[in-house]
């Protein structure tokens, strides 16, 4: 269950990429109408098929964008981080939500009503352009994932996910809190197949699995390591 949190400040909004270019006056207006909510890991922020009433912006934590069929099979379409936003497409085309959003870990979310967001968007060229750039980025990401499914083998798709999810921590490239089941739902394969691919990549020295963290080893010359070339390309 979401719970109310602290008031929204202009600085907090400024840290959201969508609003980074707004003038102080508009940030102040948005801060006065935005709501701040906390969600626990596993909470459903909204469900696919719901009527769109608000835009959501991530302050802390991560969420995952999930599509499920009528039989309960799930695909993870994306994992979003602090500074990202979601829910804007349904506000623009006025169709139901296209996917379900679930808190991947404890997170804080800013919520702007449809009315307030569209009022801010109207007549604000910079915000409209930022929104369009975000939509184009997601379209390119979707195209890349579709291409991966068509052109890469399972090992190549696993490697691509690890590269996309990796962060630099203490000089190492690591993918954190990414389970075999998560990878399977992202690439459209079974958990068992993903496990075999990870074991194979670890045996070749491409990665090192440390609990819930996967370390991407730096490549040696002509080694074909994961950071050098994606298998299957």
Coordinates of C-alpha atoms in Angstrom, one line a residue:
X1 CA 0.0 0.0 0.0
X2 CA 1.3 3.5 -0.9
X3 CA 1.7 5.9 2.0
X4 CA 2.0 9.7 2.0
X5 CA 5.4 11.1 2.3
X6 CA 7.2 14.5 2.6
X7 CA 6.1 17.7 0.6
X8 CA 7.5 18.1 -2.9
X9 CA 10.3 20.7 -3.4
X10 CA 11.4 22.5 -6.5
X11 CA 14.8 20.9 -6.2
X12 CA 13.2 17.5 -6.2
X13 CA 11.4 18.2 -9.4
X14 CA 14.6 19.7 -10.9
X15 CA 16.3 16.3 -10.5
X16 CA 13.6 14.6 -12.7
X17 CA 15.0 14.8 -16.3
X18 CA 11.6 15.7 -17.8
X19 CA 11.5 18.9 -15.8
X20 CA 15.1 19.9 -15.8
X21 CA 14.6 22.7 -18.2
X22 CA 11.5 24.3 -16.7
X23 CA 11.7 27.9 -15.3
X24 CA 11.5 28.4 -11.5
X25 CA 7.9 29.7 -11.7
X26 CA 6.6 26.5 -13.3
X27 CA 8.6 24.2 -11.0
X28 CA 7.0 26.1 -8.1
X29 CA 3.6 25.5 -9.5
X30 CA 4.2 21.8 -10.1
X31 CA 5.6 21.4 -6.6
X32 CA 2.4 22.9 -5.1
X33 CA 0.2 20.3 -6.9
X34 CA 2.4 17.1 -7.0
X35 CA 1.9 14.3 -4.5
X36 CA 4.7 12.3 -3.1
X37 CA 4.1 8.6 -2.2
X38 CA 6.2 5.7 -0.9
X39 CA 5.7 2.2 -2.2
X40 CA 7.1 -1.1 -0.8
X41 CA 8.9 -3.7 -2.9
X42 CA 6.2 -5.6 -4.9
X43 CA 3.5 -3.0 -4.7
X44 CA 1.5 -2.5 -7.8
X45 CA 1.6 1.2 -8.7
X46 CA -1.0 0.9 -11.4
X47 CA -2.3 -2.0 -13.6
X48 CA -2.5 -2.4 -17.3
X49 CA -6.0 -1.6 -18.6
X50 CA -6.7 1.1 -16.0
X51 CA -7.9 4.5 -17.0
X52 CA -5.0 7.0 -17.0
X53 CA -5.3 9.7 -14.4
X54 CA -1.8 10.7 -13.6
X55 CA 1.9 10.9 -14.5
X56 CA 4.4 9.2 -12.2
X57 CA 8.1 10.3 -11.7
X58 CA 10.6 8.2 -9.8
X59 CA 12.5 9.9 -6.9
X60 CA 14.2 6.9 -5.4
X61 CA 14.2 3.1 -6.0
X62 CA 13.4 1.2 -9.2
X63 CA 10.2 0.0 -10.9
X64 CA 9.6 -2.6 -13.6
X65 CA 7.2 -2.3 -16.5
X66 CA 5.3 -5.6 -16.9
X67 CA 3.0 -7.1 -19.5
X68 CA 1.0 -10.1 -18.6
X69 CA -1.3 -12.3 -20.7
X70 CA -4.6 -13.7 -19.6
X71 CA -2.9 -16.9 -18.5
X72 CA -0.6 -15.0 -16.1
X73 CA 2.7 -15.3 -18.2
X74 CA 4.7 -12.1 -17.7
X75 CA 7.3 -10.2 -19.7
X76 CA 9.4 -7.4 -18.2
X77 CA 9.4 -4.7 -20.8
X78 CA 11.7 -2.3 -19.0
X79 CA 13.3 -1.4 -15.6
X80 CA 13.1 2.3 -14.7
X81 CA 15.5 4.2 -12.4
X82 CA 15.4 7.4 -10.3
X83 CA 14.8 10.4 -12.6
X84 CA 12.7 8.3 -15.0
X85 CA 9.0 8.7 -15.4
X86 CA 6.1 6.6 -16.6
X87 CA 2.4 6.8 -17.5
X88 CA 2.7 9.6 -20.0
X89 CA 1.6 7.7 -23.1
X90 CA -1.9 7.0 -21.8
X91 CA -2.3 10.7 -20.8
X92 CA -1.5 11.7 -24.4
X93 CA -3.5 9.2 -26.4
X94 CA -6.3 8.8 -23.7
X95 CA -6.3 5.1 -24.0
X96 CA -6.1 2.6 -21.0
X97 CA -2.7 1.9 -19.4
X98 CA -0.7 -0.4 -21.7
X99 CA 1.3 -2.2 -19.0
X100 CA 1.5 -2.8 -15.2
X101 CA 4.0 -0.9 -13.1
X102 CA 5.4 -2.8 -10.0
X103 CA 7.9 -1.5 -7.4
X104 CA 11.1 -3.5 -7.9
X105 CA 12.3 -2.2 -4.5
X106 CA 11.1 0.3 -2.0
X107 CA 10.7 3.6 -3.9
X108 CA 9.3 7.1 -3.7
X109 CA 7.2 8.4 -6.5
X110 CA 5.9 11.9 -7.5
X111 CA 2.4 11.9 -8.9
X112 CA 1.0 14.6 -11.1
X113 CA -2.7 14.6 -12.0
X114 CA -3.6 14.5 -15.7
X115 CA -5.1 17.9 -15.4
X116 CA -2.1 19.5 -13.9
X117 CA 0.4 17.8 -16.2
X118 CA -1.5 18.7 -19.4
X119 CA -1.9 22.3 -18.2
X120 CA 1.9 22.5 -17.7
X121 CA 2.5 20.9 -21.1
X122 CA 0.2 23.2 -23.0
X123 CA 2.2 26.1 -24.4
X124 CA 5.6 24.9 -23.0
X125 CA 7.8 24.0 -25.9
X126 CA 10.8 22.8 -23.9
X127 CA 8.6 20.4 -21.9
X128 CA 6.9 19.1 -25.0
X129 CA 10.3 18.5 -26.7
X130 CA 11.6 16.7 -23.6
X131 CA 8.5 14.5 -23.6
X132 CA 9.0 13.7 -27.3
X133 CA 12.6 12.8 -26.7
X134 CA 11.6 10.4 -24.0
X135 CA 9.0 8.8 -26.2
X136 CA 11.6 8.4 -29.1
X137 CA 14.1 6.9 -26.6
X138 CA 11.6 4.3 -25.6
X139 CA 10.7 3.5 -29.2
X140 CA 14.3 3.0 -30.0
X141 CA 14.7 0.8 -27.0
X142 CA 11.6 -1.3 -28.1
X143 CA 13.1 -1.6 -31.6
X144 CA 16.4 -2.8 -30.1
X145 CA 14.6 -5.4 -28.0
X146 CA 12.6 -6.6 -31.0
X147 CA 15.8 -6.9 -33.0
X148 CA 17.5 -8.8 -30.3
X149 CA 14.7 -11.4 -30.2
X150 CA 14.9 -11.8 -33.9
X151 CA 18.7 -11.8 -34.5
X152 CA 20.5 -12.9 -31.3
X153 CA 20.7 -16.3 -29.8
X154 CA 19.8 -16.8 -26.1
X155 CA 23.4 -16.2 -24.9
X156 CA 23.5 -13.0 -27.0
X157 CA 20.3 -11.8 -25.5
X158 CA 21.5 -12.5 -21.9
X159 CA 24.7 -10.7 -22.6
X160 CA 22.8 -7.7 -24.0
X161 CA 20.6 -7.5 -20.9
X162 CA 23.7 -7.6 -18.6
X163 CA 25.4 -4.8 -20.6
X164 CA 22.2 -2.6 -20.5
X165 CA 21.7 -3.2 -16.8
X166 CA 25.3 -2.9 -15.6
X167 CA 26.4 0.0 -13.4
X168 CA 29.9 1.1 -12.5
X169 CA 30.6 0.3 -8.9
X170 CA 34.1 0.8 -7.4
X171 CA 35.5 0.6 -10.9
X172 CA 33.7 -2.6 -11.8
X173 CA 30.8 -3.1 -14.2
X174 CA 28.1 -4.9 -12.2
X175 CA 24.4 -5.9 -12.7
X176 CA 22.8 -5.8 -9.3
X177 CA 19.6 -7.5 -8.0
X178 CA 19.0 -9.1 -11.4
X179 CA 17.7 -12.7 -10.9
X180 CA 17.7 -15.5 -13.5
X181 CA 13.9 -15.2 -13.5
X182 CA 14.1 -11.4 -14.2
X183 CA 16.5 -12.0 -17.2
X184 CA 14.2 -14.8 -18.4
X185 CA 11.2 -12.5 -18.4
X186 CA 13.1 -9.8 -20.2
X187 CA 14.5 -11.9 -23.1
X188 CA 11.6 -14.4 -23.4
X189 CA 13.4 -17.6 -22.4
X190 CA 13.1 -20.1 -19.6
X191 CA 14.8 -19.6 -16.3
X192 CA 16.6 -22.9 -16.8
X193 CA 18.0 -21.8 -20.1
X194 CA 19.2 -18.5 -18.6
X195 CA 20.9 -20.4 -15.8
X196 CA 22.8 -22.5 -18.3
X197 CA 23.9 -19.5 -20.3
X198 CA 25.1 -17.7 -17.1
X199 CA 27.1 -20.8 -16.0
X200 CA 28.6 -21.0 -19.5
X201 CA 29.6 -17.4 -19.5
X202 CA 31.1 -17.7 -16.0
X203 CA 33.1 -20.8 -17.0
X204 CA 34.6 -18.7 -19.9
X205 CA 35.5 -15.9 -17.5
X206 CA 33.1 -13.4 -19.1
X207 CA 31.2 -12.9 -15.8
X208 CA 31.4 -13.7 -12.1
X209 CA 28.3 -14.3 -10.1
X210 CA 28.5 -13.0 -6.6
X211 CA 25.2 -13.7 -4.9
X212 CA 22.6 -11.4 -6.4
X213 CA 25.3 -9.4 -8.3
X214 CA 26.8 -10.3 -11.6
X215 CA 30.2 -8.8 -12.3
X216 CA 31.1 -8.2 -16.0
X217 CA 34.8 -9.0 -16.3
X218 CA 37.0 -6.7 -18.4
X219 CA 38.0 -8.2 -21.7
X220 CA 41.4 -9.5 -22.6
X221 CA 42.6 -9.0 -26.2
X222 CA 40.7 -11.2 -28.7
X223 CA 38.9 -12.9 -25.8
X224 CA 35.3 -12.3 -26.9
X225 CA 34.4 -11.3 -23.4
X226 CA 31.0 -9.8 -22.7
X227 CA 32.2 -6.2 -22.6
X228 CA 34.0 -6.7 -25.9
X229 CA 31.3 -8.3 -28.1
X230 CA 27.8 -9.6 -27.6
X231 CA 27.7 -13.4 -28.5
X232 CA 25.3 -14.1 -31.4
X233 CA 25.9 -10.8 -33.2

